Amino acid sequence: AMAEPERGLSLTIARVVQRLQGSSLHSQLERQARISLHKPEIKLESLKEDIKDFLKTSGWEKKLQNAVYSELNVFPSPCHPAAPPEHIKEPLAYMRKAQGSWEKRILKSLNSMCTELSIPLAQKRPASEQKDLLNKWNEMGTDEPDLSLFRPVYAPKDFLEVLMNLRNPNYENGEQPSFRNHLGLIQVPLKVKDISELKEDFSELGLNIGQLGIDDSAQVPPEFFENEHVRVGQKVLAEQDSAAAQQYVRQGCPTALRADLWALILNISNQPEDILYYEQLKSNVIQHNLLVDSLIYKDVKLTASNDDYYFVFEDYLYQVLLCFSRDTSVLEHFTYSSATPPKSYIQGKLGMEEYAVFYPPNGVIPFHGFSMYVAPLCFLYHEPSKLYQIFREMYVRFFFRLHSISSHPSGIVSLCLLFETLLQTHLPQLFYHLREIGAQPLRISFKWMVRAFSGYLATDQLLLLWDRILGYNSLEILAVLAAAVFAFRAVNLMEVTSLAAAEAVLADLSTLKVMPLLQIFLFATVT
């Protein structure tokens, strides 16, 4: 019989091939190969080799490599050939169950809002309204509809309450041998990394390595590092290799190259067919009015519109988020997410599967703060369809993990546990002090992590942080930064005597410098 790892590999290859066969890249490659048949340098006797050479020299081989690399980054490696699909979503049954009941709660909240306000989940817009919307598509922010009756379906703190109540049923009454001494709010036994493992994983952030975002490194004069780093970055872009770009951004992106490097890592090239697809989503928004539109509108008004950095992007945020809610290609990510898209039934057909539709069409119900996932990207991309594709890819690779219950190392549950474990291990006095006064640290840091720090850090610092999320293909750095912020403000926090006072000490993170904080916490903490 075939050895296990090999079977896993052949499965992975089969899956990638299957996924690429339906893609536009596949048809483009076929077209290129056909065109190449008419080239004089291609001989019938060495056809296969000649076409391979042609695809290599013309850059198509790179495109294929990047597409494969992208697939491998997004989809989990199959845990076991015989694993049922729900295991690919989430291997632990109690996590799946908790996610399921959380989804029921969200849906109930959405449905009761429908009933209270007596508005349908979806309806066709009258022609006059369609025309209006089309005319003011680029200035939707000037509209001031009355949204006082709409409320966010949930906010991060509601979600935290759910995570605090998670328990593994196999360990009744707290008999979790190694876990008994964990005194944080998260009470499930997941394996999280310790500082030495994190140091190894994030070795490129070490003290003796050049970093963008560190002004006074003793080793290298920053301007020398920066000039050299820009030169290398231009080379990486010229090579058009996603894997090289991903490695490169671990040391930070030069501002001028960031948009292109991120697009290369995410394998977004904004082809004509992508622009067309975006236009289709837009016409869908114009034709139909969804209840979630009002939730999106309200969220932008409550968050980004009040933000000193992001209020100028209000119109971009409506465009991207309204199109996102209509995008059925987002449904694909549910194969590897613990979440399941909510279903709604056509009126009068409740429970009849053939009348079920996913609602909203992308399967994602926005919550309070959701628009902050898009806002920072507006600094980098000014062309709506490209901005849209970058956001969608960031969402299906990373952000969905911040609001679903799972055991994944980048999932929010693991991040909370990693944060609490780092504090309890490395700042025990602070941890116990805050716990004693009823200011559990996670109550303060949770919202930072759920929003990937968007809206909390200054934008230049946030982009340096997101560089590393892309570079390491992991969200664990969010938990490390949250712990580093507590370490940085530890002296002041030791003096507070209430949750409110602790929150006040940590209310403003806009002056923090991300990279020095991460470096000091990871590499200068005495272990």
Short mmCIF file of C-alpha atoms in Angstrom, two decimals:
data_model
loop_
_atom_site.label_atom_id
_atom_site.label_comp_id
_atom_site.label_asym_id
_atom_site.label_seq_id
_atom_site.Cartn_x
_atom_site.Cartn_y
_atom_site.Cartn_z
CA ALA A 1 0.00 0.00 0.00
CA MET A 2 1.04 3.59 -0.63
CA ALA A 3 2.64 5.33 2.36
CA GLU A 4 0.39 7.85 4.15
CA PRO A 5 2.31 11.07 3.36
CA GLU A 6 2.46 10.07 -0.30
CA ARG A 7 -1.26 9.43 -0.43
CA GLY A 8 -1.79 12.83 1.14
CA LEU A 9 0.43 14.37 -1.49
CA SER A 10 -1.29 12.70 -4.42
CA LEU A 11 -4.65 13.79 -3.00
CA THR A 12 -3.41 17.35 -2.72
CA ILE A 13 -2.15 17.27 -6.30
CA ALA A 14 -5.44 15.85 -7.53
CA ARG A 15 -7.36 18.56 -5.70
CA VAL A 16 -5.19 21.38 -7.03
CA VAL A 17 -5.47 20.06 -10.59
CA GLN A 18 -9.23 19.78 -10.25
CA ARG A 19 -9.49 23.34 -8.89
CA LEU A 20 -7.29 24.78 -11.64
CA GLN A 21 -9.11 22.98 -14.44
CA GLY A 22 -12.15 25.16 -14.06
CA SER A 23 -10.15 28.38 -13.79
CA SER A 24 -9.66 31.05 -16.41
CA LEU A 25 -5.91 30.45 -16.14
CA HIS A 26 -6.45 26.97 -17.55
CA SER A 27 -8.25 28.28 -20.64
CA GLN A 28 -5.63 31.03 -21.07
CA LEU A 29 -2.84 28.44 -20.97
CA GLU A 30 -4.61 26.31 -23.59
CA ARG A 31 -5.05 29.36 -25.78
CA GLN A 32 -1.36 30.29 -25.42
CA ALA A 33 -0.27 26.75 -26.26
CA ARG A 34 -2.45 26.81 -29.40
CA ILE A 35 -1.06 30.20 -30.48
CA SER A 36 2.48 28.90 -29.97
CA LEU A 37 1.89 26.15 -32.53
CA HIS A 38 2.20 28.78 -35.27
CA LYS A 39 5.59 29.99 -34.07
CA PRO A 40 8.59 29.04 -36.23
CA GLU A 41 10.71 27.93 -33.24
CA ILE A 42 8.20 25.20 -32.37
CA LYS A 43 8.97 21.94 -34.21
CA LEU A 44 6.60 19.02 -34.49
CA GLU A 45 9.25 16.45 -33.50
CA SER A 46 9.94 18.18 -30.18
CA LEU A 47 6.48 19.63 -29.67
CA LYS A 48 6.04 18.91 -25.98
CA GLU A 49 9.44 20.31 -24.95
CA ASP A 50 9.12 23.33 -27.25
CA ILE A 51 5.74 24.30 -25.85
CA LYS A 52 7.10 23.88 -22.31
CA ASP A 53 10.02 26.17 -23.19
CA PHE A 54 7.66 28.68 -24.74
CA LEU A 55 5.43 28.73 -21.64
CA LYS A 56 8.54 29.22 -19.50
CA THR A 57 10.07 32.09 -21.49
CA SER A 58 6.73 33.84 -22.00
CA GLY A 59 6.00 33.93 -18.25
CA TRP A 60 3.01 31.57 -18.30
CA GLU A 61 4.83 28.90 -16.31
CA LYS A 62 5.27 31.45 -13.46
CA LYS A 63 1.56 32.20 -13.55
CA LEU A 64 0.79 28.51 -13.16
CA GLN A 65 3.30 28.19 -10.31
CA ASN A 66 1.71 31.12 -8.49
CA ALA A 67 -1.76 29.64 -8.93
CA VAL A 68 -0.63 26.32 -7.45
CA TYR A 69 1.15 28.12 -4.60
CA SER A 70 -1.99 30.12 -3.92
CA GLU A 71 -4.12 26.97 -3.73
CA LEU A 72 -1.66 25.35 -1.30
CA ASN A 73 -1.72 28.43 0.90
CA VAL A 74 -5.49 28.60 1.13
CA PHE A 75 -6.67 25.02 1.32
CA PRO A 76 -5.66 22.88 4.27
CA SER A 77 -3.71 19.76 3.42
CA PRO A 78 -6.09 16.80 3.60
CA CYS A 79 -5.74 15.40 7.12
CA HIS A 80 -6.45 11.86 6.00
CA PRO A 81 -7.65 10.39 2.69
CA ALA A 82 -10.76 9.03 4.36
CA ALA A 83 -11.54 12.10 6.46
CA PRO A 84 -15.20 13.13 6.12
CA PRO A 85 -15.82 16.67 4.77
CA GLU A 86 -16.85 17.98 8.18
CA HIS A 87 -13.36 17.12 9.47
CA ILE A 88 -11.85 19.40 6.84
CA LYS A 89 -14.18 22.10 8.16
CA GLU A 90 -13.27 21.42 11.81
CA PRO A 91 -11.88 18.20 13.31
CA LEU A 92 -13.33 18.64 16.84
CA ALA A 93 -17.01 17.76 17.15
CA TYR A 94 -17.67 20.06 20.14
CA MET A 95 -16.27 23.03 18.19
CA ARG A 96 -18.53 22.23 15.22
CA LYS A 97 -21.48 22.02 17.57
CA ALA A 98 -20.65 25.33 19.26
CA GLN A 99 -20.25 27.05 15.89
CA GLY A 100 -23.62 25.62 14.82
CA SER A 101 -25.47 26.97 17.83
CA TRP A 102 -23.75 30.36 17.49
CA GLU A 103 -24.97 30.51 13.88
CA LYS A 104 -28.53 29.75 15.04
CA ARG A 105 -28.32 32.68 17.45
CA ILE A 106 -27.11 35.06 14.74
CA LEU A 107 -29.87 33.95 12.40
CA LYS A 108 -32.47 34.36 15.10
CA SER A 109 -31.27 37.89 15.73
CA LEU A 110 -31.43 38.66 12.00
CA ASN A 111 -34.90 37.15 11.58
CA SER A 112 -36.32 38.93 14.59
CA MET A 113 -35.06 42.22 13.18
CA CYS A 114 -36.90 41.41 9.94
CA THR A 115 -40.09 40.70 11.79
CA GLU A 116 -39.83 43.74 14.07
CA LEU A 117 -39.16 46.15 11.23
CA SER A 118 -41.45 44.18 8.89
CA ILE A 119 -38.98 44.31 6.03
CA PRO A 120 -38.11 41.32 3.86
CA LEU A 121 -34.63 39.81 3.70
CA ALA A 122 -34.48 40.64 0.00
CA GLN A 123 -36.60 42.49 -2.56
CA LYS A 124 -36.26 43.83 -6.09
CA ARG A 125 -35.66 47.57 -6.18
CA PRO A 126 -38.21 49.63 -8.14
CA ALA A 127 -36.79 51.04 -11.40
CA SER A 128 -36.62 54.60 -10.05
CA GLU A 129 -34.59 53.47 -7.04
CA GLN A 130 -32.27 51.47 -9.31
CA LYS A 131 -31.59 54.57 -11.36
CA ASP A 132 -30.92 56.67 -8.24
CA LEU A 133 -28.48 54.15 -6.86
CA LEU A 134 -26.63 53.89 -10.15
CA ASN A 135 -26.28 57.67 -10.31
CA LYS A 136 -24.88 58.03 -6.84
CA TRP A 137 -22.84 54.81 -6.80
CA ASN A 138 -19.65 56.81 -6.17
CA GLU A 139 -21.12 58.94 -3.41
CA MET A 140 -23.38 56.66 -1.42
CA GLY A 141 -22.06 58.25 1.77
CA THR A 142 -24.03 61.44 1.09
CA ASP A 143 -27.21 59.49 1.69
CA GLU A 144 -28.52 59.64 5.24
CA PRO A 145 -31.21 56.95 5.50
CA ASP A 146 -32.78 56.51 8.90
CA LEU A 147 -31.03 53.50 10.37
CA SER A 148 -31.95 54.10 13.99
CA LEU A 149 -34.03 50.92 14.09
CA PHE A 150 -31.24 48.71 12.73
CA ARG A 151 -28.75 47.27 15.15
CA PRO A 152 -25.65 45.20 14.50
CA VAL A 153 -26.52 41.49 14.54
CA TYR A 154 -23.74 41.05 17.10
CA ALA A 155 -20.67 42.78 18.41
CA PRO A 156 -17.29 41.25 19.37
CA LYS A 157 -18.16 41.26 23.07
CA ASP A 158 -21.21 39.03 22.44
CA PHE A 159 -18.93 36.63 20.60
CA LEU A 160 -16.41 36.63 23.45
CA GLU A 161 -19.16 35.53 25.88
CA VAL A 162 -19.77 32.51 23.65
CA LEU A 163 -16.06 31.62 23.54
CA MET A 164 -15.79 31.90 27.33
CA ASN A 165 -18.49 29.24 27.66
CA LEU A 166 -16.81 26.73 25.35
CA ARG A 167 -15.95 23.45 27.07
CA ASN A 168 -14.57 20.16 25.85
CA PRO A 169 -17.17 17.59 27.01
CA ASN A 170 -14.46 14.90 27.34
CA TYR A 171 -13.09 16.75 30.32
CA GLU A 172 -16.06 16.98 32.62
CA ASN A 173 -15.67 19.12 35.75
CA GLY A 174 -12.32 20.59 34.79
CA GLU A 175 -10.23 17.43 34.88
CA GLN A 176 -7.77 18.61 32.26
CA PRO A 177 -4.43 17.57 33.70
CA SER A 178 -2.04 19.99 32.05
CA PHE A 179 -4.65 22.64 31.60
CA ARG A 180 -5.86 23.03 35.18
CA ASN A 181 -3.51 25.94 35.82
CA HIS A 182 -4.80 28.07 32.94
CA LEU A 183 -6.52 30.95 34.65
CA GLY A 184 -7.76 32.86 31.61
CA LEU A 185 -11.27 33.18 30.23
CA ILE A 186 -10.77 30.52 27.54
CA GLN A 187 -11.31 27.09 29.03
CA VAL A 188 -10.63 24.71 26.17
CA PRO A 189 -7.43 22.70 25.92
CA LEU A 190 -5.88 23.54 22.57
CA LYS A 191 -2.18 23.32 21.91
CA VAL A 192 -0.66 26.77 21.44
CA LYS A 193 2.96 27.73 20.81
CA ASP A 194 5.33 28.86 23.53
CA ILE A 195 7.81 31.70 23.16
CA SER A 196 10.65 29.48 21.91
CA GLU A 197 8.45 28.05 19.14
CA LEU A 198 7.25 31.54 18.23
CA LYS A 199 10.84 32.78 18.06
CA GLU A 200 11.63 30.02 15.64
CA ASP A 201 8.52 30.66 13.53
CA PHE A 202 9.09 34.39 13.41
CA SER A 203 12.87 34.23 13.17
CA GLU A 204 12.94 36.94 10.48
CA LEU A 205 11.76 39.43 13.11
CA GLY A 206 14.93 38.83 15.15
CA LEU A 207 16.96 41.68 16.65
CA ASN A 208 19.90 41.28 14.26
CA ILE A 209 17.82 41.23 11.08
CA GLY A 210 16.91 44.36 9.12
CA GLN A 211 13.23 45.35 9.48
CA LEU A 212 11.05 48.01 8.01
CA GLY A 213 9.34 49.70 10.93
CA ILE A 214 12.42 49.78 13.20
CA ASP A 215 14.07 53.19 13.21
CA ASP A 216 17.14 52.62 15.31
CA SER A 217 18.45 49.12 14.83
CA ALA A 218 21.96 48.88 16.28
CA GLN A 219 23.09 46.39 13.63
CA VAL A 220 22.33 48.16 10.37
CA PRO A 221 21.81 51.87 9.69
CA PRO A 222 18.10 51.95 8.73
CA GLU A 223 18.54 53.95 5.51
CA PHE A 224 21.14 51.46 4.27
CA PHE A 225 18.78 48.54 4.97
CA GLU A 226 15.86 50.40 3.39
CA ASN A 227 17.62 51.19 0.11
CA GLU A 228 18.84 47.64 -0.23
CA HIS A 229 15.42 46.24 0.73
CA VAL A 230 13.69 48.38 -1.92
CA ARG A 231 16.14 47.11 -4.53
CA VAL A 232 15.43 43.48 -3.59
CA GLY A 233 11.69 44.21 -3.55
CA GLN A 234 11.80 45.52 -7.11
CA LYS A 235 13.60 42.38 -8.15
CA VAL A 236 11.00 40.18 -6.45
CA LEU A 237 8.25 42.03 -8.32
CA ALA A 238 10.08 41.70 -11.62
CA GLU A 239 10.35 37.93 -11.03
CA GLN A 240 6.57 37.69 -10.39
CA ASP A 241 7.01 34.80 -7.94
CA SER A 242 4.38 34.61 -5.17
CA ALA A 243 6.49 32.43 -2.86
CA ALA A 244 9.47 34.79 -3.06
CA ALA A 245 7.19 37.77 -2.38
CA GLN A 246 5.75 36.04 0.67
CA GLN A 247 9.22 35.44 2.09
CA TYR A 248 10.27 39.02 1.29
CA VAL A 249 7.43 40.80 3.13
CA ARG A 250 8.35 39.13 6.43
CA GLN A 251 10.83 42.00 6.79
CA GLY A 252 8.18 44.53 5.83
CA CYS A 253 7.09 46.14 2.56
CA PRO A 254 8.43 49.44 1.25
CA THR A 255 5.39 51.74 0.99
CA ALA A 256 5.75 52.20 -2.75
CA LEU A 257 5.85 48.45 -3.44
CA ARG A 258 3.28 47.20 -0.94
CA ALA A 259 0.19 47.20 -3.15
CA ASP A 260 1.95 45.20 -5.88
CA LEU A 261 3.63 42.78 -3.47
CA TRP A 262 0.40 41.98 -1.65
CA ALA A 263 -1.37 41.44 -4.97
CA LEU A 264 1.42 39.08 -6.04
CA ILE A 265 1.23 37.08 -2.79
CA LEU A 266 -2.56 36.85 -3.05
CA ASN A 267 -2.23 36.04 -6.77
CA ILE A 268 -4.58 38.84 -7.85
CA SER A 269 -3.94 40.23 -11.31
CA ASN A 270 -7.23 42.04 -12.06
CA GLN A 271 -7.81 40.54 -15.52
CA PRO A 272 -10.62 41.78 -17.80
CA GLU A 273 -12.81 38.86 -16.67
CA ASP A 274 -12.30 39.90 -13.01
CA ILE A 275 -13.41 43.44 -13.79
CA LEU A 276 -16.44 42.05 -15.62
CA TYR A 277 -17.30 39.86 -12.64
CA TYR A 278 -17.13 42.89 -10.35
CA GLU A 279 -19.48 44.80 -12.69
CA GLN A 280 -21.92 41.89 -12.51
CA LEU A 281 -21.88 42.03 -8.71
CA LYS A 282 -22.51 45.76 -8.90
CA SER A 283 -25.54 45.32 -11.16
CA ASN A 284 -26.82 42.73 -8.71
CA VAL A 285 -26.59 45.33 -5.92
CA ILE A 286 -28.45 47.83 -8.07
CA GLN A 287 -31.28 45.42 -8.86
CA HIS A 288 -31.95 43.94 -5.42
CA ASN A 289 -32.16 45.39 -1.97
CA LEU A 290 -31.02 43.10 0.87
CA LEU A 291 -31.57 43.58 4.60
CA VAL A 292 -27.81 43.18 5.07
CA ASP A 293 -27.32 46.35 2.98
CA SER A 294 -28.70 48.35 5.87
CA LEU A 295 -26.45 46.48 8.31
CA ILE A 296 -23.43 47.27 6.13
CA TYR A 297 -24.49 50.90 5.85
CA LYS A 298 -24.96 51.21 9.57
CA ASP A 299 -21.62 49.53 10.31
CA VAL A 300 -19.70 51.92 8.06
CA LYS A 301 -21.48 54.86 9.71
CA LEU A 302 -20.65 53.57 13.20
CA THR A 303 -17.01 52.69 12.54
CA ALA A 304 -15.07 53.93 9.51
CA SER A 305 -17.03 57.17 9.13
CA ASN A 306 -15.89 58.22 12.60
CA ASP A 307 -12.29 57.23 12.07
CA ASP A 308 -9.70 59.95 11.46
CA TYR A 309 -7.85 57.78 8.95
CA TYR A 310 -10.67 56.08 7.11
CA PHE A 311 -13.66 58.43 6.84
CA VAL A 312 -12.47 59.56 3.38
CA PHE A 313 -12.98 56.03 2.05
CA GLU A 314 -16.63 55.77 3.04
CA ASP A 315 -17.85 55.35 -0.57
CA TYR A 316 -15.30 52.64 -1.38
CA LEU A 317 -16.42 50.71 1.69
CA TYR A 318 -20.07 50.66 0.61
CA GLN A 319 -19.11 49.55 -2.90
CA VAL A 320 -16.85 46.73 -1.75
CA LEU A 321 -19.07 45.45 1.05
CA LEU A 322 -22.32 45.58 -0.93
CA CYS A 323 -20.69 43.69 -3.82
CA PHE A 324 -19.10 41.23 -1.36
CA SER A 325 -22.48 40.29 0.10
CA ARG A 326 -23.68 39.29 -3.42
CA ASP A 327 -20.56 37.26 -4.30
CA THR A 328 -21.43 33.54 -4.41
CA SER A 329 -17.77 32.62 -5.10
CA VAL A 330 -17.15 33.38 -1.41
CA LEU A 331 -19.24 30.27 -0.59
CA GLU A 332 -16.23 28.13 -1.62
CA HIS A 333 -14.35 29.02 1.54
CA PHE A 334 -16.95 27.17 3.63
CA THR A 335 -15.30 23.88 2.60
CA TYR A 336 -12.41 24.74 4.97
CA SER A 337 -14.20 27.01 7.44
CA SER A 338 -15.96 25.67 10.53
CA ALA A 339 -18.90 27.93 9.60
CA THR A 340 -21.85 27.02 7.39
CA PRO A 341 -23.65 29.59 5.24
CA PRO A 342 -27.11 30.45 6.57
CA LYS A 343 -30.14 29.34 4.56
CA SER A 344 -33.34 31.20 4.06
CA TYR A 345 -36.54 29.87 2.50
CA ILE A 346 -38.66 31.50 -0.17
CA GLN A 347 -41.83 32.84 1.46
CA GLY A 348 -44.31 30.16 2.38
CA LYS A 349 -41.85 27.32 1.68
CA LEU A 350 -40.13 27.02 5.06
CA GLY A 351 -38.11 23.82 5.42
CA MET A 352 -38.49 22.78 1.78
CA GLU A 353 -34.91 22.31 0.60
CA GLU A 354 -35.61 23.02 -3.06
CA TYR A 355 -36.76 26.51 -2.02
CA ALA A 356 -33.74 27.23 0.14
CA VAL A 357 -31.27 29.96 -0.79
CA PHE A 358 -28.12 31.07 0.96
CA TYR A 359 -28.64 34.37 2.70
CA PRO A 360 -26.86 36.64 2.16
CA PRO A 361 -25.69 35.13 -1.17
CA ASN A 362 -22.04 35.05 0.00
CA GLY A 363 -23.02 33.29 3.25
CA VAL A 364 -21.42 35.93 5.51
CA ILE A 365 -23.50 38.02 7.92
CA PRO A 366 -21.55 41.17 8.78
CA PHE A 367 -21.11 42.13 12.44
CA HIS A 368 -20.19 45.34 14.23
CA GLY A 369 -16.76 46.40 12.93
CA PHE A 370 -16.75 44.21 9.80
CA SER A 371 -16.08 47.17 7.49
CA MET A 372 -12.74 47.72 9.23
CA TYR A 373 -11.38 44.66 7.40
CA VAL A 374 -11.69 46.66 4.17
CA ALA A 375 -10.76 50.17 5.33
CA PRO A 376 -6.93 49.82 5.47
CA LEU A 377 -6.85 48.29 1.98
CA CYS A 378 -8.31 51.52 0.59
CA PHE A 379 -4.94 53.15 1.23
CA LEU A 380 -3.31 50.72 -1.18
CA TYR A 381 -5.84 50.17 -3.95
CA HIS A 382 -7.86 52.88 -5.62
CA GLU A 383 -9.36 50.88 -8.45
CA PRO A 384 -12.62 49.39 -7.12
CA SER A 385 -12.44 45.97 -8.78
CA LYS A 386 -8.84 45.43 -7.65
CA LEU A 387 -9.59 46.66 -4.11
CA TYR A 388 -12.54 44.27 -4.13
CA GLN A 389 -10.52 41.23 -5.18
CA ILE A 390 -7.76 41.91 -2.66
CA PHE A 391 -10.30 42.21 0.15
CA ARG A 392 -12.15 39.05 -0.91
CA GLU A 393 -8.90 37.08 -0.97
CA MET A 394 -7.81 38.48 2.43
CA TYR A 395 -11.21 37.47 3.79
CA VAL A 396 -11.20 33.88 2.51
CA ARG A 397 -7.58 33.37 3.59
CA PHE A 398 -7.56 35.12 6.95
CA PHE A 399 -10.39 37.27 8.25
CA PHE A 400 -13.11 34.59 8.31
CA ARG A 401 -11.08 32.84 11.03
CA LEU A 402 -11.52 35.82 13.35
CA HIS A 403 -15.26 35.37 13.70
CA SER A 404 -15.81 31.61 13.60
CA ILE A 405 -15.33 29.00 16.32
CA SER A 406 -12.63 26.48 15.43
CA SER A 407 -9.48 24.77 16.69
CA HIS A 408 -7.32 26.13 13.85
CA PRO A 409 -4.06 27.75 15.06
CA SER A 410 -5.09 31.00 13.32
CA GLY A 411 -8.67 30.76 14.59
CA ILE A 412 -9.88 33.27 17.16
CA VAL A 413 -10.14 30.63 19.94
CA SER A 414 -6.47 29.68 19.55
CA LEU A 415 -5.46 33.34 19.34
CA CYS A 416 -7.26 34.10 22.62
CA LEU A 417 -5.64 31.14 24.30
CA LEU A 418 -2.21 32.04 22.92
CA PHE A 419 -2.62 35.61 24.18
CA GLU A 420 -3.66 34.50 27.67
CA THR A 421 -0.95 31.85 27.87
CA LEU A 422 1.79 34.31 26.86
CA LEU A 423 0.66 36.79 29.51
CA GLN A 424 0.20 34.23 32.24
CA THR A 425 3.62 32.73 31.50
CA HIS A 426 5.71 35.85 30.93
CA LEU A 427 3.91 38.52 32.95
CA PRO A 428 2.37 36.46 35.75
CA GLN A 429 2.20 39.35 38.24
CA LEU A 430 0.37 41.55 35.79
CA PHE A 431 -1.90 38.70 34.76
CA TYR A 432 -2.89 37.87 38.37
CA HIS A 433 -3.30 41.52 39.30
CA LEU A 434 -5.68 42.24 36.42
CA ARG A 435 -7.57 39.02 37.07
CA GLU A 436 -7.98 39.90 40.77
CA ILE A 437 -9.51 43.31 40.02
CA GLY A 438 -11.94 41.83 37.49
CA ALA A 439 -10.07 43.17 34.46
CA GLN A 440 -9.32 39.92 32.64
CA PRO A 441 -6.85 40.99 29.91
CA LEU A 442 -8.78 39.21 27.15
CA ARG A 443 -11.81 41.43 27.84
CA ILE A 444 -9.68 44.32 26.61
CA SER A 445 -7.64 42.72 23.82
CA PHE A 446 -10.40 40.65 22.22
CA LYS A 447 -11.74 43.46 20.03
CA TRP A 448 -8.21 44.26 18.78
CA MET A 449 -7.69 40.70 17.62
CA VAL A 450 -11.15 40.25 16.07
CA ARG A 451 -10.50 43.33 13.95
CA ALA A 452 -6.87 42.39 13.23
CA PHE A 453 -6.05 45.70 15.01
CA SER A 454 -7.72 47.73 12.25
CA GLY A 455 -8.93 51.04 13.64
CA TYR A 456 -6.71 50.70 16.71
CA LEU A 457 -3.19 51.20 15.30
CA ALA A 458 -2.02 54.07 13.12
CA THR A 459 -2.39 52.98 9.50
CA ASP A 460 1.33 52.84 8.66
CA GLN A 461 1.79 50.55 11.66
CA LEU A 462 -1.24 48.43 10.79
CA LEU A 463 0.12 47.84 7.28
CA LEU A 464 3.47 46.72 8.75
CA LEU A 465 1.53 44.24 10.89
CA TRP A 466 -0.54 42.96 7.96
CA ASP A 467 2.71 42.57 5.93
CA ARG A 468 3.64 39.89 8.46
CA ILE A 469 0.21 38.21 8.41
CA LEU A 470 0.70 37.73 4.66
CA GLY A 471 4.38 36.85 5.02
CA TYR A 472 3.76 34.09 7.56
CA ASN A 473 0.34 33.06 6.23
CA SER A 474 -0.85 33.11 9.85
CA LEU A 475 -2.79 35.28 12.26
CA GLU A 476 -0.83 34.19 15.35
CA ILE A 477 1.11 37.45 15.27
CA LEU A 478 -2.10 39.23 16.39
CA ALA A 479 -2.00 37.40 19.73
CA VAL A 480 1.72 38.11 20.13
CA LEU A 481 1.17 41.81 19.48
CA ALA A 482 -1.75 41.95 21.92
CA ALA A 483 0.47 40.44 24.63
CA ALA A 484 3.31 42.80 23.70
CA VAL A 485 1.00 45.82 24.16
CA PHE A 486 0.19 44.65 27.71
CA ALA A 487 3.89 44.13 28.39
CA PHE A 488 4.66 47.61 27.11
CA ARG A 489 2.04 49.23 29.37
CA ALA A 490 2.63 46.86 32.31
CA VAL A 491 3.90 49.50 34.76
CA ASN A 492 0.76 51.62 34.37
CA LEU A 493 -1.49 48.57 34.40
CA MET A 494 -0.06 47.36 37.72
CA GLU A 495 -1.48 50.52 39.31
CA VAL A 496 -5.08 50.28 38.11
CA THR A 497 -7.82 48.93 40.36
CA SER A 498 -10.72 48.39 37.94
CA LEU A 499 -11.56 47.19 34.45
CA ALA A 500 -12.52 50.73 33.44
CA ALA A 501 -9.14 52.07 34.56
CA ALA A 502 -7.29 49.29 32.73
CA GLU A 503 -9.32 50.05 29.59
CA ALA A 504 -8.37 53.71 29.90
CA VAL A 505 -4.65 52.85 29.99
CA LEU A 506 -5.09 50.88 26.77
CA ALA A 507 -7.69 53.08 25.10
CA ASP A 508 -5.34 54.69 22.60
CA LEU A 509 -2.91 52.50 20.66
CA SER A 510 -2.40 55.00 17.84
CA THR A 511 1.10 56.01 18.97
CA LEU A 512 2.43 52.46 19.24
CA LYS A 513 5.21 51.18 16.98
CA VAL A 514 4.43 47.60 16.07
CA MET A 515 7.83 46.20 15.14
CA PRO A 516 9.82 47.30 18.21
CA LEU A 517 7.00 45.96 20.43
CA LEU A 518 7.02 42.58 18.71
CA GLN A 519 10.81 42.33 18.72
CA ILE A 520 11.18 43.23 22.38
CA PHE A 521 8.43 40.85 23.43
CA LEU A 522 9.63 37.91 21.36
CA PHE A 523 13.39 38.31 21.45
CA ALA A 524 14.22 40.32 24.54
CA THR A 525 11.85 38.69 27.03
CA VAL A 526 13.79 36.68 29.57
CA THR A 527 12.54 33.12 29.30
#
